[in-house]
Amino acid sequence: MNKEPVSDNAINQARGIVYQLLSSLFAKEVDHQLLHELTSDNAQNFWAQLASEQAFKSDVDTLMSVLNTLKSDKALLELAADYCGLFLVGTKHSASPYASLYLEDAQTGTDDEPTLFGEQHQLMLQFLKQSQLQVQSSFPEPADHLAVILAYAAHLCNSSDETAQLEFIESYLNNWIGNFAAKVTQCDSGQFYSALTRLTQSWIQAEVTGLRAEQ
Amino acid sequence: MNRRDFLKGLVSTSYVVLSGASVLAPLNALAASGAKSKDGWLTTGSHFGAFKMKRKNGVIDQVKPFDLDKYPTDMINGIKGLVYNPSRVRYPMVRLDFLLKGHKSDTTQRGDFRFVRVTWDKALHLLKDSLDEVQTKYGPSGLHAGQTGWRATGQLHSSTSHMQRAIGMHGNFVKKVGDYSTGAGQTILPYILGSTEVYAQGTSWPLILEESNTIILWSNDPYKNLQVGWNAETHESFAYLAQLKEKVKQGKIRVISIDPVVTKTQKYLGCEQLYVNPQTDVALMLGIAHEMVTKKLHDEKFIEGYSLGFDRFLPYLLGESDGVAKTPEWASEITGVSPEIIRDLAKVMTKGRTQMMMGWCIQRQQHGEQPYWMAAVLATMIGQIGLPGGGISYGHHYSSIGVPSSGAAAPGAFPRNLDEDQKPLFDSNDFKGASSTIPVARWIDAIMEPGKTIDANGSKVTYPDIKMMVFSGNNPWNHHQDRNKMKQAFQKLECVVTIDMNWTATCRFSDIVLPACTTFERNDIDVYGSYANRGILAMQKMVEPLFESLSDFEIFTRFAAVMGKEKAYTRGMTEKDWLIKLYDDCKAANAGKFDMPDFESFWKEGYVHFGEGKPWTRHADFRDDPEINPLGTPSGLIEVFSRKIAQFNYDDCPGHPTWMEKTERSHGGPGSDKFPVWMQSCHPDKRLHSQMCESKEYRETYTVQGREPVYLSPVDAKKRGIKDGDLVRVFNDRGQLLAGAVVSDSFPQGVIRIHEGAWYGPVGEDGSKEGGAEIGALCSYGDPNTLTQDIGTSKLAQACSAYTCLVEFDKYQGKVPEVSSFNGPVETQI
Amino acid sequence: MKWFINIWRTLNKPAKFLTLGTVSLSAFLMGIIFWGGFNTALEMTNTEEFCISCHSMESKPYQELQETVHWSNHSGVRATCPDCHVPHNWSRKIGRKIEASHDMWGWLLQTVNTSEKFEAKRLEMASREWKRFDRDNSLACKNCHNYDSMKWDSMSKLAQKQMKRAAKLDQSCIDCHKGIAHKLPDMGTSRAPELIAQVGSGENTPQSEQTYFTALTKPLFYNDKTDVEAGTLNIATKVKVLETKGNRVKVGIDGWRKKIGAGRVIYYDFGLNILSAQLTKDAALEEGVIETFEEKEDPMTGLKWQRVEAQIWTDKDYLVSDLQPLWDYARDTYTTSCSVCHTQPDEAHFDANTWPGMFQGMIAFVNMDQDTQALVQKYLQEHSSTFDKTSH
């Protein structure tokens, strides 16, 4: 199927970096350093290239415009409060980024929240272990946290074939990212994280379509 | 655009490298950094029981009772949910506006609002800065760090000890006296029976089972309340209750439950119930006493030899002093109990051996001192105090009281107080004319009306001007009364700090929230068997602290380090050193009496067993020789009339037990025309106060449409068109809540029950998630203290009066709001 | 060799004509001789192997030692049996060896050859060792542990305070550190050891006409000889020594009593339920024991009170001249023990007559022996709002 091995590697690396970037943005609040990196000239080019795809454009534009307003500590703190309200404090009135909350919802058809560190956490731990990986001790979250899953997808981009990548993305990301994005959009009191989540959703959809086409 | 082209485009730009570390790390690097705990069974314990836990793949997998607990409560099924529930406080957090504006923040936001995560270091420095500011500006009267409650079990990590030692190293603060459970009882009884009684060991069950002919359970539900204990419970009382059930069946012991409601205990024992109108127990007791005197059933010799002041009580009883004889007919009018039954009770109680067992509920009402005093007078008239199986007790429903004590010494605890040579950073003791200690339930009044002087237990208390509160392992947004009044009070505070493991309502109404780990994420030791002191339990760490939570020891050691006092705080000892010290000190105290192995063997085995205790009779020594073994009363005798109380000149607590009308009383009493229903908010059946409400799976075994149950009578339900399982709005002028109807024959007309400890989850008037911080918000889950009134029992105890509470209820017709109690703060817009 | 022949003769006499001492001595000497030389024998008996060759030593004290820091520690120094139990000074060593021949007798008679027998004798044996340590001022300990070489800084504040005080007095180590190498015996009768370690066991010879305070609750007697108890003298009670005879002193106790019953209880002051002494019925009625003075009615109870002075005998031990160490100990115990579950109320939060009710109601969870309980209650009463008008 693919005839350009060198270029392929580079492409996979680039895809991996997108996953890694998304992972980083879900893993913690935007601080000064991250902001600096996200708004550097290099990054601007990168964002522009991302926005060149129609499906990503409006969300990338939103992210850019929010990032450009983060001129003060207070603005950063407001964004951190958005992050906190969505991802750190609870489940029902927020959008905790754990796969288990959305997957098991869909299965049982109720809006019961499962307990933390449950089945999906264990499943992800198994994946990580197979790949000789584990969650950083400085990131004391369950392994079914979106940031972990995205980081693992990034790892797969660089280390496994596309069939395996597609299978993982379909079974552990694509099947819940839609519900998650809807929840974030519903709960977000700002614009940044809903745009980020929608972008993630679009990216994953594009990935799935693309990878399927290449099978 | 073609995907490959797009991706090729990305390749050229994607060398943007993020400096932040990935959330993933190579497996071995982590394995080397901290050896993961092995799977398997470990021992631990809680207020709900001692038990074993199985660890699997690094998480808690199964829980089973401790071998020596023959009557485990099913509440241990909720333990896993305590650890892995979504309400965990995961990181140190600060309310955004407080972070931005500090002590000048908009406090009307307090309740549900925006928080941001901060590092531990930042959070602890903020705490120090806030304390500095309050001590500098207001002195010690500006800080109240004295509200404490049922910390999780464990002698080393006792959350209130740690908090008060560390905050005390910073500066002095306002403290409390008394508690919410027994405030009136523990204040009145030392004057009457010479000890608080409520927390004293009681006559042993074997003697009661052997000697009693009649047991009166007065507003007492031991079968429900003995499920939880102050230490790791092993539920030995239940073996005796089983024997009692057998004796009731055989007709050997008559048990009468005097209660408006058919209790769990009554159902279990299959015993008799005597219905009495809510809050009228004193009138019933007076009617019985009147009959005893009229028929000369009382023990005049005992009264003469062991008590003081009966002659000054008699004129009141007989109506000579106030023109109202307290006859059975008089009592019947008030209590709804027929004169014949009252007469019969007087006879039954004075025939054979009668053990009176008082519950705590009836002292949590206005004039709550009176039923306890009058019951003591009845027991004096019966004349069996100090005899096995006779007399009166106020604690047989609590923490294994009545199970013979082993007599062994229990382990001490991490010190609550500063070491002798230590001085606080801010050592001012200038409370600016205000009191440094206030009655426990009056702190909201103090915040609302600083400088006001009230009467309390014979002295004057002047309310300090409180600007800052620090809570640890304590949830006053459960146990205090009148939520809407609390909201107003909290708006007057500059800073509120809460350390807890889950997002209680108290956390949500705070500015700084610090995550403590659960009992099961740290090592500790505790007694098992509570008052029986049956042995010592190793509380072995099951899993590492989740998220960024820390043990209490670690939190306050770090805070002490911020103050530059780390070594003074820990005495230079590690957590493990302390554990061994507490064990070894206990071993030394038991040397020669109870064999204890060395620490390592103990830890491996999981427990040390002290064996059985000897049966014992309360007050037997007093009965034997009242001169040498006097009671702790002013006279050394039982005080039927207390000159000491009389000279306080309190209109709501005169010198002898007195029937007084309440501000609110159902069944024809004041206020019942507007709000006809009495709400009782007794201790829950399936929680310890508010602990374990957050355990989701277990909670769902009893909720109705996801709400706390409200138990109500078929008559009341029918009248309001309510069916079992309906959503019900319960309300009065103080507030409103939603609860799920459980229609039950156990409840009489005009009485409903909502167990206290139901987590407060306010939502806006229209049922929307927003507006929870507003005064008058609807509680979406069913916290009964949304409705209770915040008044003192009397000028004597100034204790809480949650049981003096009238309400109305109807079928809820509005838009059904989601329950907001268990998911951390809800971001509210204003 | 004449002495040898004499001894041999003695040994060949039937044992029933001998006193215990002779047999022990003989057995000791036999031991020396059969091991072929005095010093060799002495050294032989000075090894751990010798000590534990007796089964009762091996099974209990030796095993207990192995669980302690004296056996295993990070510096690798180990204390063996003779290090602590045999004096290093030659003449004392011989003395001890002769004393120890008693132990051989015990071995012969199988006095402690079972665990039960050993436990039954443990206190007696330990007391003998403690007395010996006392006599040597814990010399055996001090051969390794020196007050002068102690590094105060590395001690906790509390340890510092206590050790410095001990160092000043060159106190015997065993005063405080009993039970560190072997299990503590059942101290049934030896009461409140920590309290006594802190306040001492009193003056050797109390002076007449001087006032003292009781460091424990003490029995009272009718006279200087009888064992018939006449009541109890409460802890931390002020008494005046009137006369001393042998081990007894006659003391004067001033106070008030309630005019109920036989008036057997003497309280600290009018209307205050602070216990000073309790007499038996007989003692209260005995001529010359209680002298009575004016009467007053207590308005709080309506009871009549009467001022009294009692003169009665007690043992001369546990009478200390300074009350403050007792209060210090009580305050420490109160703040530590009573804050395990909750903040302990200030001493002046209640008045003297309210404290007993509050204290007794909360005592179930607190580890205090009877003496300490009585002391803490009295401390609280005498520091209550009745006396301390400054706070609250």
CSV table of N, CA and C in Angstrom, one decimal, chain B residues 155 158 161 164 175 177 186 190 194-196 199-201 230-231 308 409-410 413 416-417 420-421 437 457 459 530-531 567 591-592 595 625 627-628 630 632-636 639 643-644 647, chain C residues 153 157 161 183-186 258 260-265 267 273 278-279 297 299-303 331-332 335 339-344 349 351 353-354 356-358 361-362 364-365 367 392:
chain,number,residue,atom,x,y,z
B,155,GLN,N,-5.5,6.3,64.9
B,155,GLN,CA,-5.0,7.2,66.0
B,155,GLN,C,-3.9,8.1,65.6
B,158,SER,N,-5.5,11.0,62.9
B,158,SER,CA,-6.7,11.6,63.3
B,158,SER,C,-6.7,13.1,62.8
B,161,SER,N,-6.8,16.2,65.2
B,161,SER,CA,-5.6,16.4,66.0
B,161,SER,C,-4.5,17.1,65.1
B,164,GLN,N,-5.5,20.8,64.4
B,164,GLN,CA,-5.4,21.7,65.5
B,164,GLN,C,-4.0,21.9,66.0
B,175,LYS,N,-12.3,28.0,70.1
B,175,LYS,CA,-12.6,26.6,70.2
B,175,LYS,C,-14.1,26.4,70.6
B,177,VAL,N,-17.1,24.0,72.8
B,177,VAL,CA,-17.3,23.0,73.8
B,177,VAL,C,-18.6,22.3,73.5
B,186,GLN,N,-25.1,16.0,77.7
B,186,GLN,CA,-23.8,16.0,78.4
B,186,GLN,C,-23.6,17.2,79.3
B,190,PRO,N,-24.2,16.0,84.3
B,190,PRO,CA,-23.3,16.2,85.4
B,190,PRO,C,-24.0,16.8,86.6
B,194,GLY,N,-24.1,13.3,88.0
B,194,GLY,CA,-22.7,13.5,88.3
B,194,GLY,C,-21.7,13.0,87.3
B,195,SER,N,-22.2,12.8,86.1
B,195,SER,CA,-21.3,12.5,85.0
B,195,SER,C,-22.1,12.8,83.7
B,196,THR,N,-21.3,12.9,82.6
B,196,THR,CA,-22.0,13.2,81.3
B,196,THR,C,-22.9,12.0,80.9
B,199,TYR,N,-21.4,9.3,77.4
B,199,TYR,CA,-20.3,8.6,76.9
B,199,TYR,C,-19.6,7.7,77.9
B,200,ALA,N,-20.4,7.3,78.9
B,200,ALA,CA,-19.8,6.5,80.0
B,200,ALA,C,-20.2,5.0,79.7
B,201,GLN,N,-19.3,4.1,80.1
B,201,GLN,CA,-19.6,2.7,80.0
B,201,GLN,C,-20.9,2.4,80.8
B,230,TRP,N,-17.1,4.6,67.4
B,230,TRP,CA,-16.1,5.6,67.4
B,230,TRP,C,-14.8,5.0,66.9
B,231,ASN,N,-14.5,3.8,67.3
B,231,ASN,CA,-13.3,3.1,66.7
B,231,ASN,C,-13.7,2.1,65.7
B,308,LEU,N,-31.4,14.2,96.4
B,308,LEU,CA,-31.6,15.5,97.1
B,308,LEU,C,-32.7,16.3,96.3
B,409,ALA,N,-5.3,-1.1,78.1
B,409,ALA,CA,-5.0,0.3,77.7
B,409,ALA,C,-5.0,0.4,76.1
B,410,ALA,N,-5.7,1.5,75.6
B,410,ALA,CA,-5.8,1.7,74.2
B,410,ALA,C,-4.6,2.5,73.7
B,413,ALA,N,-2.6,8.8,70.7
B,413,ALA,CA,-2.8,9.4,69.4
B,413,ALA,C,-1.7,10.4,69.1
B,416,ARG,N,-2.5,16.4,69.8
B,416,ARG,CA,-3.4,17.5,69.3
B,416,ARG,C,-2.8,18.8,69.7
B,417,ASN,N,-2.1,18.8,70.9
B,417,ASN,CA,-1.7,20.1,71.4
B,417,ASN,C,-0.2,20.3,71.0
B,420,GLU,N,5.2,21.0,75.0
B,420,GLU,CA,5.2,22.0,76.1
B,420,GLU,C,6.1,23.2,75.8
B,421,ASP,N,7.2,23.0,75.1
B,421,ASP,CA,8.2,24.0,75.0
B,421,ASP,C,7.9,24.9,73.7
B,437,THR,N,-13.9,30.2,73.9
B,437,THR,CA,-14.6,28.9,73.7
B,437,THR,C,-16.1,29.2,73.6
B,457,ASN,N,-24.6,27.7,80.3
B,457,ASN,CA,-24.2,26.8,81.4
B,457,ASN,C,-23.6,27.6,82.6
B,459,SER,N,-22.5,30.6,82.8
B,459,SER,CA,-21.6,31.8,82.5
B,459,SER,C,-22.1,32.6,81.3
B,530,SER,N,-14.5,-0.6,70.0
B,530,SER,CA,-14.9,0.7,70.7
B,530,SER,C,-14.8,0.5,72.2
B,531,TYR,N,-15.9,0.8,72.9
B,531,TYR,CA,-15.8,0.8,74.4
B,531,TYR,C,-15.4,-0.6,75.0
B,567,LYS,N,10.2,20.1,62.3
B,567,LYS,CA,10.8,19.2,63.3
B,567,LYS,C,10.0,19.3,64.6
B,591,ALA,N,1.9,-3.6,79.9
B,591,ALA,CA,2.9,-4.6,80.3
B,591,ALA,C,2.4,-5.3,81.6
B,592,GLY,N,2.6,-6.6,81.6
B,592,GLY,CA,2.2,-7.3,82.8
B,592,GLY,C,0.8,-7.7,82.9
B,595,ASP,N,-0.6,-9.3,77.1
B,595,ASP,CA,0.6,-9.6,76.3
B,595,ASP,C,0.4,-9.0,74.9
B,625,ASP,N,-22.0,2.6,98.6
B,625,ASP,CA,-21.6,3.5,99.7
B,625,ASP,C,-21.6,4.9,99.1
B,627,GLU,N,-21.4,7.7,100.4
B,627,GLU,CA,-20.6,8.7,101.0
B,627,GLU,C,-19.1,8.6,100.5
B,628,ILE,N,-18.7,7.4,100.4
B,628,ILE,CA,-17.3,7.2,99.9
B,628,ILE,C,-17.2,7.3,98.4
B,630,PRO,N,-19.2,9.1,96.1
B,630,PRO,CA,-20.3,10.1,95.7
B,630,PRO,C,-20.3,10.3,94.2
B,632,GLY,N,-20.6,12.8,90.9
B,632,GLY,CA,-19.9,14.1,90.6
B,632,GLY,C,-20.9,15.3,90.7
B,633,THR,N,-22.0,15.2,91.3
B,633,THR,CA,-22.9,16.3,91.4
B,633,THR,C,-22.4,17.2,92.6
B,634,PRO,N,-22.9,18.5,92.7
B,634,PRO,CA,-22.5,19.3,93.8
B,634,PRO,C,-22.7,18.7,95.2
B,635,SER,N,-23.8,17.9,95.3
B,635,SER,CA,-24.0,17.3,96.6
B,635,SER,C,-23.4,15.9,96.7
B,636,GLY,N,-23.0,15.3,95.6
B,636,GLY,CA,-22.6,13.9,95.6
B,636,GLY,C,-23.7,12.9,95.5
B,639,GLU,N,-29.4,14.7,92.0
B,639,GLU,CA,-30.1,15.9,92.3
B,639,GLU,C,-31.4,16.0,91.5
B,643,ARG,N,-30.1,23.1,93.0
B,643,ARG,CA,-30.0,24.5,93.5
B,643,ARG,C,-29.0,25.2,92.5
B,644,LYS,N,-28.0,24.5,92.1
B,644,LYS,CA,-27.0,25.2,91.2
B,644,LYS,C,-27.7,25.7,89.9
B,647,GLN,N,-30.1,28.6,90.6
B,647,GLN,CA,-29.6,29.9,90.8
B,647,GLN,C,-29.1,30.6,89.5
C,153,ASP,N,20.7,17.6,71.6
C,153,ASP,CA,20.0,18.1,70.5
C,153,ASP,C,19.3,17.1,69.7
C,157,LYS,N,12.2,17.2,72.7
C,157,LYS,CA,12.2,18.2,73.8
C,157,LYS,C,11.8,17.6,75.1
C,161,LYS,N,14.2,17.3,78.4
C,161,LYS,CA,13.8,17.9,79.7
C,161,LYS,C,14.0,16.8,80.8
C,183,LYS,N,10.7,-8.3,79.7
C,183,LYS,CA,9.4,-7.9,79.9
C,183,LYS,C,9.2,-7.3,81.3
C,184,LEU,N,8.3,-6.3,81.4
C,184,LEU,CA,8.0,-5.8,82.7
C,184,LEU,C,7.2,-6.8,83.5
C,185,PRO,N,7.4,-7.0,84.8
C,185,PRO,CA,6.5,-7.9,85.5
C,185,PRO,C,5.2,-7.3,85.7
C,186,ASP,N,4.2,-8.1,86.1
C,186,ASP,CA,2.9,-7.5,86.5
C,186,ASP,C,3.1,-6.6,87.7
C,258,LYS,N,-19.0,17.0,104.9
C,258,LYS,CA,-20.4,17.2,104.8
C,258,LYS,C,-21.0,16.4,106.0
C,260,ILE,N,-23.3,14.4,106.4
C,260,ILE,CA,-24.2,13.4,106.0
C,260,ILE,C,-23.5,12.1,106.4
C,261,GLY,N,-24.3,11.0,106.6
C,261,GLY,CA,-23.8,9.7,107.0
C,261,GLY,C,-22.9,9.9,108.2
C,262,ALA,N,-21.8,9.2,108.2
C,262,ALA,CA,-20.9,9.2,109.3
C,262,ALA,C,-19.9,10.4,109.2
C,263,GLY,N,-20.0,11.2,108.2
C,263,GLY,CA,-19.0,12.2,108.0
C,263,GLY,C,-17.6,11.7,107.8
C,264,ARG,N,-17.5,10.8,106.9
C,264,ARG,CA,-16.2,10.1,106.8
C,264,ARG,C,-15.3,10.7,105.8
C,265,VAL,N,-15.8,11.6,105.0
C,265,VAL,CA,-15.0,12.1,103.9
C,265,VAL,C,-14.6,13.6,104.2
C,267,TYR,N,-13.0,17.0,102.8
C,267,TYR,CA,-12.7,17.7,101.5
C,267,TYR,C,-11.8,18.8,101.8
C,273,ASN,N,-16.1,19.8,96.5
C,273,ASN,CA,-15.9,18.4,96.5
C,273,ASN,C,-14.6,17.9,96.0
C,278,GLN,N,-10.6,9.8,103.1
C,278,GLN,CA,-11.8,9.1,103.4
C,278,GLN,C,-11.5,8.2,104.6
C,279,LEU,N,-12.3,8.2,105.6
C,279,LEU,CA,-12.0,7.3,106.8
C,279,LEU,C,-13.0,6.2,106.8
C,297,GLU,N,-23.9,26.2,106.1
C,297,GLU,CA,-24.7,25.5,105.1
C,297,GLU,C,-24.2,25.9,103.7
C,299,PRO,N,-25.0,26.8,100.2
C,299,PRO,CA,-26.2,27.3,99.5
C,299,PRO,C,-26.5,26.5,98.2
C,300,MET,N,-25.5,25.9,97.6
C,300,MET,CA,-25.6,25.2,96.4
C,300,MET,C,-26.4,23.8,96.5
C,301,THR,N,-26.3,23.3,97.7
C,301,THR,CA,-26.9,22.0,97.9
C,301,THR,C,-27.9,22.0,99.1
C,302,GLY,N,-27.7,22.9,100.0
C,302,GLY,CA,-28.5,22.9,101.2
C,302,GLY,C,-27.9,22.0,102.3
C,303,LEU,N,-26.7,21.4,102.0
C,303,LEU,CA,-26.1,20.5,102.9
C,303,LEU,C,-25.3,21.3,104.0
C,331,ARG,N,-1.0,18.0,84.4
C,331,ARG,CA,-1.3,18.8,83.2
C,331,ARG,C,-0.8,18.1,81.9
C,332,ASP,N,0.4,17.5,81.9
C,332,ASP,CA,0.8,16.8,80.7
C,332,ASP,C,-0.1,15.7,80.4
C,335,THR,N,-3.5,17.1,79.0
C,335,THR,CA,-3.5,17.6,77.7
C,335,THR,C,-3.2,16.5,76.6
C,339,SER,N,-7.0,14.7,74.7
C,339,SER,CA,-7.2,15.4,73.4
C,339,SER,C,-7.1,14.3,72.3
C,340,VAL,N,-7.2,13.1,72.7
C,340,VAL,CA,-7.2,12.0,71.7
C,340,VAL,C,-8.4,12.1,70.8
C,341,CYS,N,-9.6,12.4,71.4
C,341,CYS,CA,-10.8,12.4,70.6
C,341,CYS,C,-11.3,13.8,70.3
C,342,HIS,N,-11.0,14.7,71.2
C,342,HIS,CA,-11.5,16.1,71.0
C,342,HIS,C,-10.6,17.1,71.7
C,343,THR,N,-10.8,18.4,71.5
C,343,THR,CA,-10.0,19.4,72.2
C,343,THR,C,-10.3,19.3,73.6
C,344,GLN,N,-9.3,19.3,74.5
C,344,GLN,CA,-9.7,19.2,75.9
C,344,GLN,C,-10.1,20.6,76.4
C,349,HIS,N,-12.5,26.1,82.4
C,349,HIS,CA,-13.8,26.2,81.8
C,349,HIS,C,-15.0,25.8,82.7
C,351,ASP,N,-16.2,24.8,86.9
C,351,ASP,CA,-15.8,25.1,88.3
C,351,ASP,C,-15.5,23.8,89.0
C,353,ASN,N,-16.7,22.0,91.3
C,353,ASN,CA,-17.7,20.9,91.6
C,353,ASN,C,-18.3,20.4,90.3
C,354,THR,N,-18.0,21.0,89.2
C,354,THR,CA,-18.6,20.5,87.9
C,354,THR,C,-17.6,19.5,87.3
C,356,PRO,N,-15.7,17.0,88.4
C,356,PRO,CA,-15.8,15.5,88.6
C,356,PRO,C,-16.8,14.9,87.6
C,357,GLY,N,-18.0,15.6,87.4
C,357,GLY,CA,-19.0,15.0,86.6
C,357,GLY,C,-18.5,15.0,85.1
C,358,MET,N,-17.9,16.1,84.7
C,358,MET,CA,-17.4,16.1,83.3
C,358,MET,C,-16.3,15.0,83.1
C,361,GLY,N,-17.4,11.4,83.3
C,361,GLY,CA,-18.2,11.0,82.1
C,361,GLY,C,-17.4,10.7,80.9
C,362,MET,N,-16.2,11.1,80.9
C,362,MET,CA,-15.4,11.0,79.6
C,362,MET,C,-14.2,10.0,79.8
C,364,ALA,N,-13.9,6.8,80.1
C,364,ALA,CA,-14.0,5.5,79.5
C,364,ALA,C,-12.9,5.2,78.4
C,365,PHE,N,-12.5,6.3,77.7
C,365,PHE,CA,-11.6,6.1,76.6
C,365,PHE,C,-10.2,6.4,77.0
C,367,ASN,N,-6.6,6.1,79.1
C,367,ASN,CA,-5.8,5.2,79.8
C,367,ASN,C,-5.1,5.8,81.0
C,392,HIS,N,-12.1,33.0,81.1
C,392,HIS,CA,-13.5,32.8,80.7
C,392,HIS,C,-14.4,33.9,80.9
